[in-house]
CSV table of C-alpha atoms in Angstrom, one decimal:
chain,number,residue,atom,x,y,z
A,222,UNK,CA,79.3,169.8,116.2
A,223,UNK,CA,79.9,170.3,119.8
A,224,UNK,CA,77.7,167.4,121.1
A,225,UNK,CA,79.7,165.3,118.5
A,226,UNK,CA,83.2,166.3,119.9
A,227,UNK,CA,81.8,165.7,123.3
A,228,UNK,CA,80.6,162.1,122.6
A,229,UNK,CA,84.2,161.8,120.8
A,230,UNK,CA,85.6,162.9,123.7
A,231,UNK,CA,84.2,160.9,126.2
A,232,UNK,CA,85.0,157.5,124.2
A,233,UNK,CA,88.4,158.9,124.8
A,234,UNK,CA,90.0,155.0,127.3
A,235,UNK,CA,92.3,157.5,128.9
A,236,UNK,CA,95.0,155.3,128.3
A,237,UNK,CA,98.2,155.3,130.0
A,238,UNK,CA,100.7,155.0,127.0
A,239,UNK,CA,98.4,156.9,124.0
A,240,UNK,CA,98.9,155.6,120.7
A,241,UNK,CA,97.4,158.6,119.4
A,242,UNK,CA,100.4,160.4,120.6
A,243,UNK,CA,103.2,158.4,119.6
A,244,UNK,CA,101.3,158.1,115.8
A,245,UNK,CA,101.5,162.1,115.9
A,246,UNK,CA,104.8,163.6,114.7
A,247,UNK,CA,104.6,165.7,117.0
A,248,UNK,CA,103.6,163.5,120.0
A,249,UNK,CA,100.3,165.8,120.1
A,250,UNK,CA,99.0,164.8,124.0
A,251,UNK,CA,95.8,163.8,123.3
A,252,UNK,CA,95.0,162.3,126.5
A,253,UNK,CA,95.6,165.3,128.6
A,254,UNK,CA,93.8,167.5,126.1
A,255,UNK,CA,90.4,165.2,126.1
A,256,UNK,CA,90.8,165.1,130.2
A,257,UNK,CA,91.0,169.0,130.3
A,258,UNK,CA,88.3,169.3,127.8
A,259,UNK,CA,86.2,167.2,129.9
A,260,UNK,CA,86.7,168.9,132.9
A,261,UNK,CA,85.9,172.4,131.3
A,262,UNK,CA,89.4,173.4,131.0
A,263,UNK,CA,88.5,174.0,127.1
A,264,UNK,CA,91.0,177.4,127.4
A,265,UNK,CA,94.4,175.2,128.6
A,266,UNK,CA,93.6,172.5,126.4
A,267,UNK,CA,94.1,175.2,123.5
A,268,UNK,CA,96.6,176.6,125.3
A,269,UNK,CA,98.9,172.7,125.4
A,270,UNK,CA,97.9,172.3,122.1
A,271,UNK,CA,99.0,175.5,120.8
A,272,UNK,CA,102.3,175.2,122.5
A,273,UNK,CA,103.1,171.6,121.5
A,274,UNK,CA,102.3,172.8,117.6
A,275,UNK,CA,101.6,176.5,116.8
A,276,UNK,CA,99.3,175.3,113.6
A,277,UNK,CA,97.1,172.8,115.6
A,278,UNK,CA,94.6,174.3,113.9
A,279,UNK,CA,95.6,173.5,110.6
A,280,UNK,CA,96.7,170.3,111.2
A,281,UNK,CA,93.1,169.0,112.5
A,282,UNK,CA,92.2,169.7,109.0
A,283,UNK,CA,94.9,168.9,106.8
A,284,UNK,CA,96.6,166.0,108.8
A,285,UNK,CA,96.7,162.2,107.2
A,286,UNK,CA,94.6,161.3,110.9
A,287,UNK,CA,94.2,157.8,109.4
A,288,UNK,CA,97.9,157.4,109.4
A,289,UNK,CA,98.8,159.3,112.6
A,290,UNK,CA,96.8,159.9,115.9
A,291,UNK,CA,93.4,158.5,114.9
A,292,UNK,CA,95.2,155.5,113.0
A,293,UNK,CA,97.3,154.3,116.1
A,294,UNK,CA,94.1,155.0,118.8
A,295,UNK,CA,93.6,151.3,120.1
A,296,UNK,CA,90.0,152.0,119.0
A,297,UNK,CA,91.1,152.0,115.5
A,298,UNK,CA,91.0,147.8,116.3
A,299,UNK,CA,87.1,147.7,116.9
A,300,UNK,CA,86.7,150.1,113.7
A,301,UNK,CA,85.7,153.2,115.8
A,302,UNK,CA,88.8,155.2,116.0
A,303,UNK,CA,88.3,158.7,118.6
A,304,UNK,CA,87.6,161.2,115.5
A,305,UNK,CA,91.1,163.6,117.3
A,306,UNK,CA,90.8,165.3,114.4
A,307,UNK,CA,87.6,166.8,115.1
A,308,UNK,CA,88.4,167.8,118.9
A,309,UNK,CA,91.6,169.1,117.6
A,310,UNK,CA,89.9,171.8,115.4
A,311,UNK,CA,87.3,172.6,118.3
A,312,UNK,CA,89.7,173.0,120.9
A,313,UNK,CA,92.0,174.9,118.9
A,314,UNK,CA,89.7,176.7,116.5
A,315,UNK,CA,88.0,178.2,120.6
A,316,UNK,CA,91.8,179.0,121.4
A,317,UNK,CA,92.7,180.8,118.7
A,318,UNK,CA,89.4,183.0,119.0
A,319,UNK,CA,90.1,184.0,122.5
A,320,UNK,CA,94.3,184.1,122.5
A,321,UNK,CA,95.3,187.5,124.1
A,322,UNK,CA,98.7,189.3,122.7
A,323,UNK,CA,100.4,189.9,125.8
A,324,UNK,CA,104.2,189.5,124.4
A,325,UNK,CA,106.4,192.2,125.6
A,326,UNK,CA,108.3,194.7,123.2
A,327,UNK,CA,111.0,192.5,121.7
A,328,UNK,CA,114.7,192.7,123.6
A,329,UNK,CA,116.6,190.1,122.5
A,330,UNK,CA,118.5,189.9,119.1
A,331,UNK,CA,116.8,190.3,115.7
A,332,UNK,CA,116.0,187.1,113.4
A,333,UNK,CA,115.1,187.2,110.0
A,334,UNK,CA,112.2,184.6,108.6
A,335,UNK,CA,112.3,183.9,104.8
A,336,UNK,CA,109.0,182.4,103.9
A,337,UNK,CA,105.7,182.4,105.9
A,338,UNK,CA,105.0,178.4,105.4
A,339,UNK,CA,104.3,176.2,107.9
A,340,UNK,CA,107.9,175.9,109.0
A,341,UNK,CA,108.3,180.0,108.9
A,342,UNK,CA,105.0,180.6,110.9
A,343,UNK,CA,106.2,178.0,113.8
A,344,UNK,CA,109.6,179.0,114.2
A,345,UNK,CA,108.3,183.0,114.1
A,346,UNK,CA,105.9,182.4,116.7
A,347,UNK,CA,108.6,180.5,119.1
A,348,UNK,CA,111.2,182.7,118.7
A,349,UNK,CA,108.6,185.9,119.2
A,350,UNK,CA,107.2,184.3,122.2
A,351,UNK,CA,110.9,184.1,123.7
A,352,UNK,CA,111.6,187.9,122.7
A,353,UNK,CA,112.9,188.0,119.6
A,354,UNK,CA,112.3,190.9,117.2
A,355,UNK,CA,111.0,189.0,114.0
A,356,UNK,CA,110.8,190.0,111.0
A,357,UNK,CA,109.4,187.6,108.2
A,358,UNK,CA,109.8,187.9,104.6
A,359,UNK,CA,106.9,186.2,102.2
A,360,UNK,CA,107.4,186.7,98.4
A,361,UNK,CA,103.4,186.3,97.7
A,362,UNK,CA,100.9,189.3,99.2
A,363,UNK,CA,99.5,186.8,101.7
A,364,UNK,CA,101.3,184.6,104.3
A,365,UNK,CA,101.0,180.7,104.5
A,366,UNK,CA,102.9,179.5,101.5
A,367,UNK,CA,101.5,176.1,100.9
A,368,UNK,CA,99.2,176.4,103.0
A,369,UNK,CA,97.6,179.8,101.4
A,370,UNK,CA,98.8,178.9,97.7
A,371,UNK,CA,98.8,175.2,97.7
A,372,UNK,CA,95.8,173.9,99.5
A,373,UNK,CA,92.5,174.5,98.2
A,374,UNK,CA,89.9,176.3,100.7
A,375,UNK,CA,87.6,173.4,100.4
A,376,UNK,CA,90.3,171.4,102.5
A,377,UNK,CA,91.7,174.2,104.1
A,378,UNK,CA,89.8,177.7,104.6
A,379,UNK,CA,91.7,180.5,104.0
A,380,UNK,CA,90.0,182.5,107.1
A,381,UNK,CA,92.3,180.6,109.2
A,382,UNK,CA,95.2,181.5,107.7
A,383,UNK,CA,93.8,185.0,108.3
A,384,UNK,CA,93.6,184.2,112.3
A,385,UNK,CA,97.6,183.2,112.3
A,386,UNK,CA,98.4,186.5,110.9
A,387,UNK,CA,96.5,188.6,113.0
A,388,UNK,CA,98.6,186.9,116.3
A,389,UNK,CA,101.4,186.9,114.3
A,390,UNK,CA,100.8,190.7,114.0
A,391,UNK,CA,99.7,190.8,117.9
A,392,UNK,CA,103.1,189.3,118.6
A,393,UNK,CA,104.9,191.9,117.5
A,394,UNK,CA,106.3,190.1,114.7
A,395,UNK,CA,106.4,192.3,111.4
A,396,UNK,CA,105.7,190.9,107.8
A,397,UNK,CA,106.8,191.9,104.8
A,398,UNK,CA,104.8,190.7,102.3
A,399,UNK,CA,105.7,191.0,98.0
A,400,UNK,CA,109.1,190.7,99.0
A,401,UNK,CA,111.6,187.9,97.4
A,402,UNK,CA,114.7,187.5,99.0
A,403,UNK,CA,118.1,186.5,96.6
A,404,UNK,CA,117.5,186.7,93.2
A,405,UNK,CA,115.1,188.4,91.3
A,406,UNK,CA,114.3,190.1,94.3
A,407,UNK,CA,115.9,193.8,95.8
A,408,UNK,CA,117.4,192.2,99.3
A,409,UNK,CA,119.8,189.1,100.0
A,410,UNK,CA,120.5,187.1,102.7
A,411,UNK,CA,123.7,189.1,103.2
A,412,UNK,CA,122.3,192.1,103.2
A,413,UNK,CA,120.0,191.3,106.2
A,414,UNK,CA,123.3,190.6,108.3
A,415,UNK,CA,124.3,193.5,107.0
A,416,UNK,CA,121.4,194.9,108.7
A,417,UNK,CA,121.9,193.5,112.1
A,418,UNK,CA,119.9,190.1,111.4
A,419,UNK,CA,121.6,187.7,114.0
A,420,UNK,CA,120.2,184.9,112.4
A,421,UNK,CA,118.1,183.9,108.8
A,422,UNK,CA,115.9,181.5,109.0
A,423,UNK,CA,115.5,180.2,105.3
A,424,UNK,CA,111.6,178.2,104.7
A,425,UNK,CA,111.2,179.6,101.3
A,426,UNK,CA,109.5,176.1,99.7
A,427,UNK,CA,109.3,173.9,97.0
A,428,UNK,CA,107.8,176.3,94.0
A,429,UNK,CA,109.9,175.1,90.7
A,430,UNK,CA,107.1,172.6,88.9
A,431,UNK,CA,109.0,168.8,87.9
A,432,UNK,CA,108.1,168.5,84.3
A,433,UNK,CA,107.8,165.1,82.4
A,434,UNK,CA,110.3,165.8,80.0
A,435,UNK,CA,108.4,164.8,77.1
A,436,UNK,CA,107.3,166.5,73.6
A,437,UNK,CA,104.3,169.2,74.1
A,438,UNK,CA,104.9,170.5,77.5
A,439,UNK,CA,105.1,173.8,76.4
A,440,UNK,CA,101.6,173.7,74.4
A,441,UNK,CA,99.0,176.4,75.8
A,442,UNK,CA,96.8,173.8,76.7
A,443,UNK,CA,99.4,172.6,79.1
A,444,UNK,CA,99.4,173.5,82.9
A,445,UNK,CA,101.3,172.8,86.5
A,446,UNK,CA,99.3,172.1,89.1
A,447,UNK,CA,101.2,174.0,91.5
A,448,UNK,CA,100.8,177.4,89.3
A,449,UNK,CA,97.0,176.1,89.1
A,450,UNK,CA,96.0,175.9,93.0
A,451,UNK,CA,98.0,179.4,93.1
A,452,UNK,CA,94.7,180.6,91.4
A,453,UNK,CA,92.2,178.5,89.7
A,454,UNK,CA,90.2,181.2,88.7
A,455,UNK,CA,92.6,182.5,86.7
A,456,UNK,CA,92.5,179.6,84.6
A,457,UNK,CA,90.2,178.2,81.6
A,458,UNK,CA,90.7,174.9,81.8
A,459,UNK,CA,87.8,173.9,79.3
A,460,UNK,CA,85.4,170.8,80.0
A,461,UNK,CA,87.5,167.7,79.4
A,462,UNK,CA,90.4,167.7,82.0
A,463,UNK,CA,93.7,165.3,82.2
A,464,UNK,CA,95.6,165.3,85.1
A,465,UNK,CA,98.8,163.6,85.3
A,466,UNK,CA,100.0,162.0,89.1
A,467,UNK,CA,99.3,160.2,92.0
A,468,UNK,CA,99.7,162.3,94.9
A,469,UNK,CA,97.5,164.6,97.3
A,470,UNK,CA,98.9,167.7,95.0
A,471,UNK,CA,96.8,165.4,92.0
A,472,UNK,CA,93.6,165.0,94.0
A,473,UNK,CA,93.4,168.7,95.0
A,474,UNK,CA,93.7,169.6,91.5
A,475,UNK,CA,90.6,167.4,90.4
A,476,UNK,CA,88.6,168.2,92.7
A,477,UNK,CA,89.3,172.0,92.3
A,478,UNK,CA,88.9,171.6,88.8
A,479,UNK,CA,85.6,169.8,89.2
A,480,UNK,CA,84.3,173.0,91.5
A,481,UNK,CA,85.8,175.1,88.9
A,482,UNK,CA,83.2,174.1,86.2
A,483,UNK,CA,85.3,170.9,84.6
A,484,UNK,CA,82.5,168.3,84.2
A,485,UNK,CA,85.3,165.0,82.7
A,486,UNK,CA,88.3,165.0,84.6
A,487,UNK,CA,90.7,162.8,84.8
A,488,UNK,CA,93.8,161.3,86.8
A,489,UNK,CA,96.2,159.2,84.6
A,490,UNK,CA,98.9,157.0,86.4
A,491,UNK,CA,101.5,154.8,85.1
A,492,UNK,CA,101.0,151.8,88.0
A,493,UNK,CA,97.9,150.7,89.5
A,494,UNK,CA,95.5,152.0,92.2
A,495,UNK,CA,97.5,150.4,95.4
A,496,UNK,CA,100.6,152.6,94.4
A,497,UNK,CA,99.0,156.0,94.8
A,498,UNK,CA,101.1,158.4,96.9
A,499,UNK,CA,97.6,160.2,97.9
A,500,UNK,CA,96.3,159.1,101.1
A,501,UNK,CA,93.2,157.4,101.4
A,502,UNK,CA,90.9,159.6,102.7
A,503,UNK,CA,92.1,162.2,99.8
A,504,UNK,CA,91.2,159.1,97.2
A,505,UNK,CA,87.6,158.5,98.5
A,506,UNK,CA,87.1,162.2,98.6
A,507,UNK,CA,88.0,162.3,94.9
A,508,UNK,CA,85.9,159.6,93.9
A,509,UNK,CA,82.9,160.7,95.5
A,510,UNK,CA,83.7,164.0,93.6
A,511,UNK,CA,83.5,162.6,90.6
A,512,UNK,CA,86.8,162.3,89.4
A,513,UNK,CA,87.7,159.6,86.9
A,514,UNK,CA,91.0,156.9,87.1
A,515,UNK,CA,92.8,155.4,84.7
A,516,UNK,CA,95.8,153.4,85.6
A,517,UNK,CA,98.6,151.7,84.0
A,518,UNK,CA,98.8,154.4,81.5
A,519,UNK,CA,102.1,156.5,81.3
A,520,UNK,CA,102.0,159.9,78.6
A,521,UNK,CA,104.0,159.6,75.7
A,522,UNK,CA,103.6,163.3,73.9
A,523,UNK,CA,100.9,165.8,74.7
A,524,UNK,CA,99.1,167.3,71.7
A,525,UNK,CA,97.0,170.2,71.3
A,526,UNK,CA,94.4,167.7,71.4
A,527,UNK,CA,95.2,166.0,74.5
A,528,UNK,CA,97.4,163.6,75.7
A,529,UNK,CA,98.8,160.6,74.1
A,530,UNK,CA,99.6,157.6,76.8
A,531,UNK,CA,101.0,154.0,76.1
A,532,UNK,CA,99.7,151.2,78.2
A,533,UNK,CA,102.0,149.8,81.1
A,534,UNK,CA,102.8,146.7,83.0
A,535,UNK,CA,104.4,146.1,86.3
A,536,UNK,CA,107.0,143.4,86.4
A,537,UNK,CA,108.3,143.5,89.8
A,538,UNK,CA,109.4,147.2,90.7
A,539,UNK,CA,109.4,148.2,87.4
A,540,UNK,CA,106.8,150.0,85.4
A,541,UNK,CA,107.7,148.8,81.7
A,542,UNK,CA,105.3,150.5,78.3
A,543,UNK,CA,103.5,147.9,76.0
A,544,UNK,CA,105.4,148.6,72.8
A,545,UNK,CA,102.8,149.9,70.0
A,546,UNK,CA,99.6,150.7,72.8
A,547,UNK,CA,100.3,154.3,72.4
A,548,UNK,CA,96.5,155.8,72.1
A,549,UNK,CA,94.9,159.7,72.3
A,550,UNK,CA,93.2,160.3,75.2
A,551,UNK,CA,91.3,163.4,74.3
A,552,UNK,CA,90.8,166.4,76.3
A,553,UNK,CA,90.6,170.0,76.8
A,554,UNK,CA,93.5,171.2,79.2
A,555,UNK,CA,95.7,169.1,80.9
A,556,UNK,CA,97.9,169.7,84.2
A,557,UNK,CA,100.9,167.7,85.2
A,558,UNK,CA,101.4,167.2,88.8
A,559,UNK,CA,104.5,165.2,89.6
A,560,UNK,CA,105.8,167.2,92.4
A,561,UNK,CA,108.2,170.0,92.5
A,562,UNK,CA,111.5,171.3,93.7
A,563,UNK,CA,112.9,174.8,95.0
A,564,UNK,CA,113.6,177.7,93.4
A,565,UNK,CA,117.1,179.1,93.4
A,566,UNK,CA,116.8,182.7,94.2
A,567,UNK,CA,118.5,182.7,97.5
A,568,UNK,CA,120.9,179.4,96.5
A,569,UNK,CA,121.9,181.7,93.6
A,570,UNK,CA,123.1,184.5,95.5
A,571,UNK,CA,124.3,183.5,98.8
A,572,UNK,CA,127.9,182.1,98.9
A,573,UNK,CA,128.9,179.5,101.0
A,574,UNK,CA,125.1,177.8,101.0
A,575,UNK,CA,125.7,174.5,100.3
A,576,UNK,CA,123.1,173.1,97.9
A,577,UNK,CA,122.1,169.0,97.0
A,578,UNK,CA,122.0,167.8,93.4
A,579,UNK,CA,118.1,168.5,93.8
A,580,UNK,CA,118.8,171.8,94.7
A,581,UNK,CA,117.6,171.6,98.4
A,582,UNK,CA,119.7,173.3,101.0
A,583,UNK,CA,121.9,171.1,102.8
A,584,UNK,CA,121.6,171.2,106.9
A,585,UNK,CA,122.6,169.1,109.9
A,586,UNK,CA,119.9,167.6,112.1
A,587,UNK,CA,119.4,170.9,113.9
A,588,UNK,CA,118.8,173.2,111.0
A,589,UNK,CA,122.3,174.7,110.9
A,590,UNK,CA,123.4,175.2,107.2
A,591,UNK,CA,126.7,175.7,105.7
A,592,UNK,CA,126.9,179.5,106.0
A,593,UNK,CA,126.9,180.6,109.8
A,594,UNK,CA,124.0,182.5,111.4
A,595,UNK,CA,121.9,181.1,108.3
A,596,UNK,CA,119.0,178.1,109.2
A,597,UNK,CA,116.5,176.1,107.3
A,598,UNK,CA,114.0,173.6,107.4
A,599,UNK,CA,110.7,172.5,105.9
A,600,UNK,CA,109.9,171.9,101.9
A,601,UNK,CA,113.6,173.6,100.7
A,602,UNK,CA,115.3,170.8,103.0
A,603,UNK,CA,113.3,167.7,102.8
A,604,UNK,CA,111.5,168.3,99.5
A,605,UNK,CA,107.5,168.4,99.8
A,606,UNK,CA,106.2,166.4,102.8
A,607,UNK,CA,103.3,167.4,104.9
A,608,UNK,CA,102.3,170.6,107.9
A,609,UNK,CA,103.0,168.3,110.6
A,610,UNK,CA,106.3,167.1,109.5
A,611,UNK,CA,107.5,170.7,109.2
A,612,UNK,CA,106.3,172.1,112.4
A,613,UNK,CA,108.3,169.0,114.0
A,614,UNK,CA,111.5,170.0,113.0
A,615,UNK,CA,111.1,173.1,112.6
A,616,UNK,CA,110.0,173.1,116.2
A,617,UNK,CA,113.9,171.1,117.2
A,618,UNK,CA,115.4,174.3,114.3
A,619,UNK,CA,113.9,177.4,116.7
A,620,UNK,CA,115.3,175.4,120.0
A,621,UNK,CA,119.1,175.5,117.5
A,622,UNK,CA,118.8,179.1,116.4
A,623,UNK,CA,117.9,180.5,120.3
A,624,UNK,CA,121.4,178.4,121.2
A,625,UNK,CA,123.0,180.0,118.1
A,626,UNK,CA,121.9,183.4,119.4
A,627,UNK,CA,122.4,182.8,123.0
A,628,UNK,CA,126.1,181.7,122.2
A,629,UNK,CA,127.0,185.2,120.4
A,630,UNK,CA,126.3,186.8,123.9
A,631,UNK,CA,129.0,184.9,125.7
């Protein structure tokens, strides 16, 4: 591994305006980091990393590379793109082994994290690293959120999430875990301002399943995939194994299920190959797990038997059923995966939190929502999208909620 990284690293052209940069979201300085590498500065390399994008480490494993930093390196022309990836996780996976708590006892104002996603973890650790006395609040045991409960190890292994709380701890930041804020739950937003909480940052997720809205969905053969990567084991999915969607969520599914003892499974979509939302990389690795494809199929009515699908054409943008195709596909279990939305525990009980029709929590381009003091950003704003994109606004969010702060001392 580390005579690979090197030899990566010295193909690095050095060049003067890095492509690899301006194709990372957040404009990652892979240049400098492959110079200080180089030079034995392995230590300050983690260190810029770390500071440009707290979950470095998770990114070099999780990132769409072919889309970002490795698919804008000007090697990418020749075919022999600079694997960043893999000096990312080197670099940062050293760091994170060596990086010393030596944050002072919090003195400035306290903040309040809801959620301990990608978006809570960065804007906890910038906020800590300023002084603030954090406290985050995660509604699962462990801390991560999509990245703990959403990602399978196999693409993501959990021991690193294990690393980010231990500095998260060494920070001085304090977690309370099994503990829902807003509905449902003992503790609501306004009771944390109650309780001197100068700020609430709100990065609570997308966790409601989207449903197909068809006959059968409530059959006990019928599953969600984001309930399913929660905790496969807890499921008996049978042999046979229909999965229903196109995205990354779909592909983690099958191949979990595949490692899970499902020997047939399938993904059904209602277009054709080219208009997968799964990235590439995530589509070869399914193949060469074993999963099957069928396109052109969209479901009809799911049976205790499996699912029924009608054949499909595309004319134009439009996805139109062939009348009187409807066949059985047989199978076992099947598990929808066709995104999800937020839950409304804090929406429900917080007044003056202005809400979309999807249910995500309206901000401006800082963060700032409609009720003062409160903040939010990742999955419950945007809707699902990927690490990267949360730590980068997220990132712009902290830099908004240390203004806020700073402006109630004046």
């Amino acid at each position: 591994m580390a005579y690979h990284v090197i030899d990566e690293a010295r193909r690095c052209l050095q060049c003067k305006k890095p492509g690899c940069s301006r194709g990372c979201p957040v404009n990652t300085p892979v240049n400098i980091v492959v110079k200080m590498l180089l030079e034995g500065k392995i230590k300050d390399a983690g260190e810029l990393l770390f500071s440009n994008n707290p979950l470095s480490l998770v990114c070099s494993y999780v990132c769409e590379h072919e889309k970002q930093c490795e698919g804008h390196c000007v090697l990418n022309k020749t075919g022999k793109t600079i694997h960043v990836s893999s000096i990312e996780n080197y670099i940062s996976g050293y760091y994170l082994n060596l990086k010393q708590s030596d944050i002072p006892k919090p003195t400035k104002a306290k903040v309040a994290i809801i959620g301990s996603g990608p978006a809570g973890i960065t804007i906890a650790i910038i906020l800590a690293a300023k002084g603030y006395d954090i406290t985050i609040f995660e509604a699962y045991d462990k801390i991560g959120g999509v990245m703990m409960y959403g990602i399978p190890d196999f693409r993501l292994p959990k021991t690193v999430l294990d690393r980010y709380k231990q500095i998260l701890l060494g920070m001085g930041i304090k977690i309370r875990p099994n503990t829902i804020i807003g509905t449902g739950g003992g503790l609501s937003i306004d009771d944390l301002l109650r309780d001197g909480y100068k700020a609430v940052f709100v990065g609570t997720g997308v966790w409601k399943p989207n449903n197909l809205r068809i006959k059968g969905e409530s059959l006990g053969n019928v599953h969600f995939a984001i309930n399913y990567l929660k905790n496969p084991d807890s499921y008996d999915l049978g042999k046979k194994i229909t999965i229903i969607g196109a995205g990354n969520v779909a592909m983690d599914v099958a191949r979990t299920a595949l490692r899970k003892g499902g020997r047939d499974v399938t993904v059904f979509f209602r277009r054709t190959e080219e208009y997968l939302t799964a990235s590439k990389y995530e589509l070869e690795y399914a193949k060469m797990d074993g999963v099957q494809f069928e396109f052109l199929k969209s479901p009809v009515e799911i049976t205790d038997q499996g699912v029924i699908f009608a054949d499909t054409v595309l004319n134009g943008d439009k996805t139109e059923i062939v009348p009187g195709s409807e066949k059985l596909y047989e199978s076992d279990s099947v598990i929808i995966s066709v995104s999800q939305g937020p839950r409304n525990y804090i929406a429900s009980s917080t007044q003056g939190l202005e809400l979309s029709q999807k249910g995500l929590i309206l901000t401006n381009e800082y963060g700032g929502t409609s009720k003062p003091g409160v903040f939010a950003s990742g999955d419950v704003v945007t809707g699902a999208k990927t690490v990267v994109e949360a730590v980068n606004v997220s990132k712009k969010v902290a830099e908004a909620i240390e203004q806020y702060l700073e402006s109630l001392e004046q």
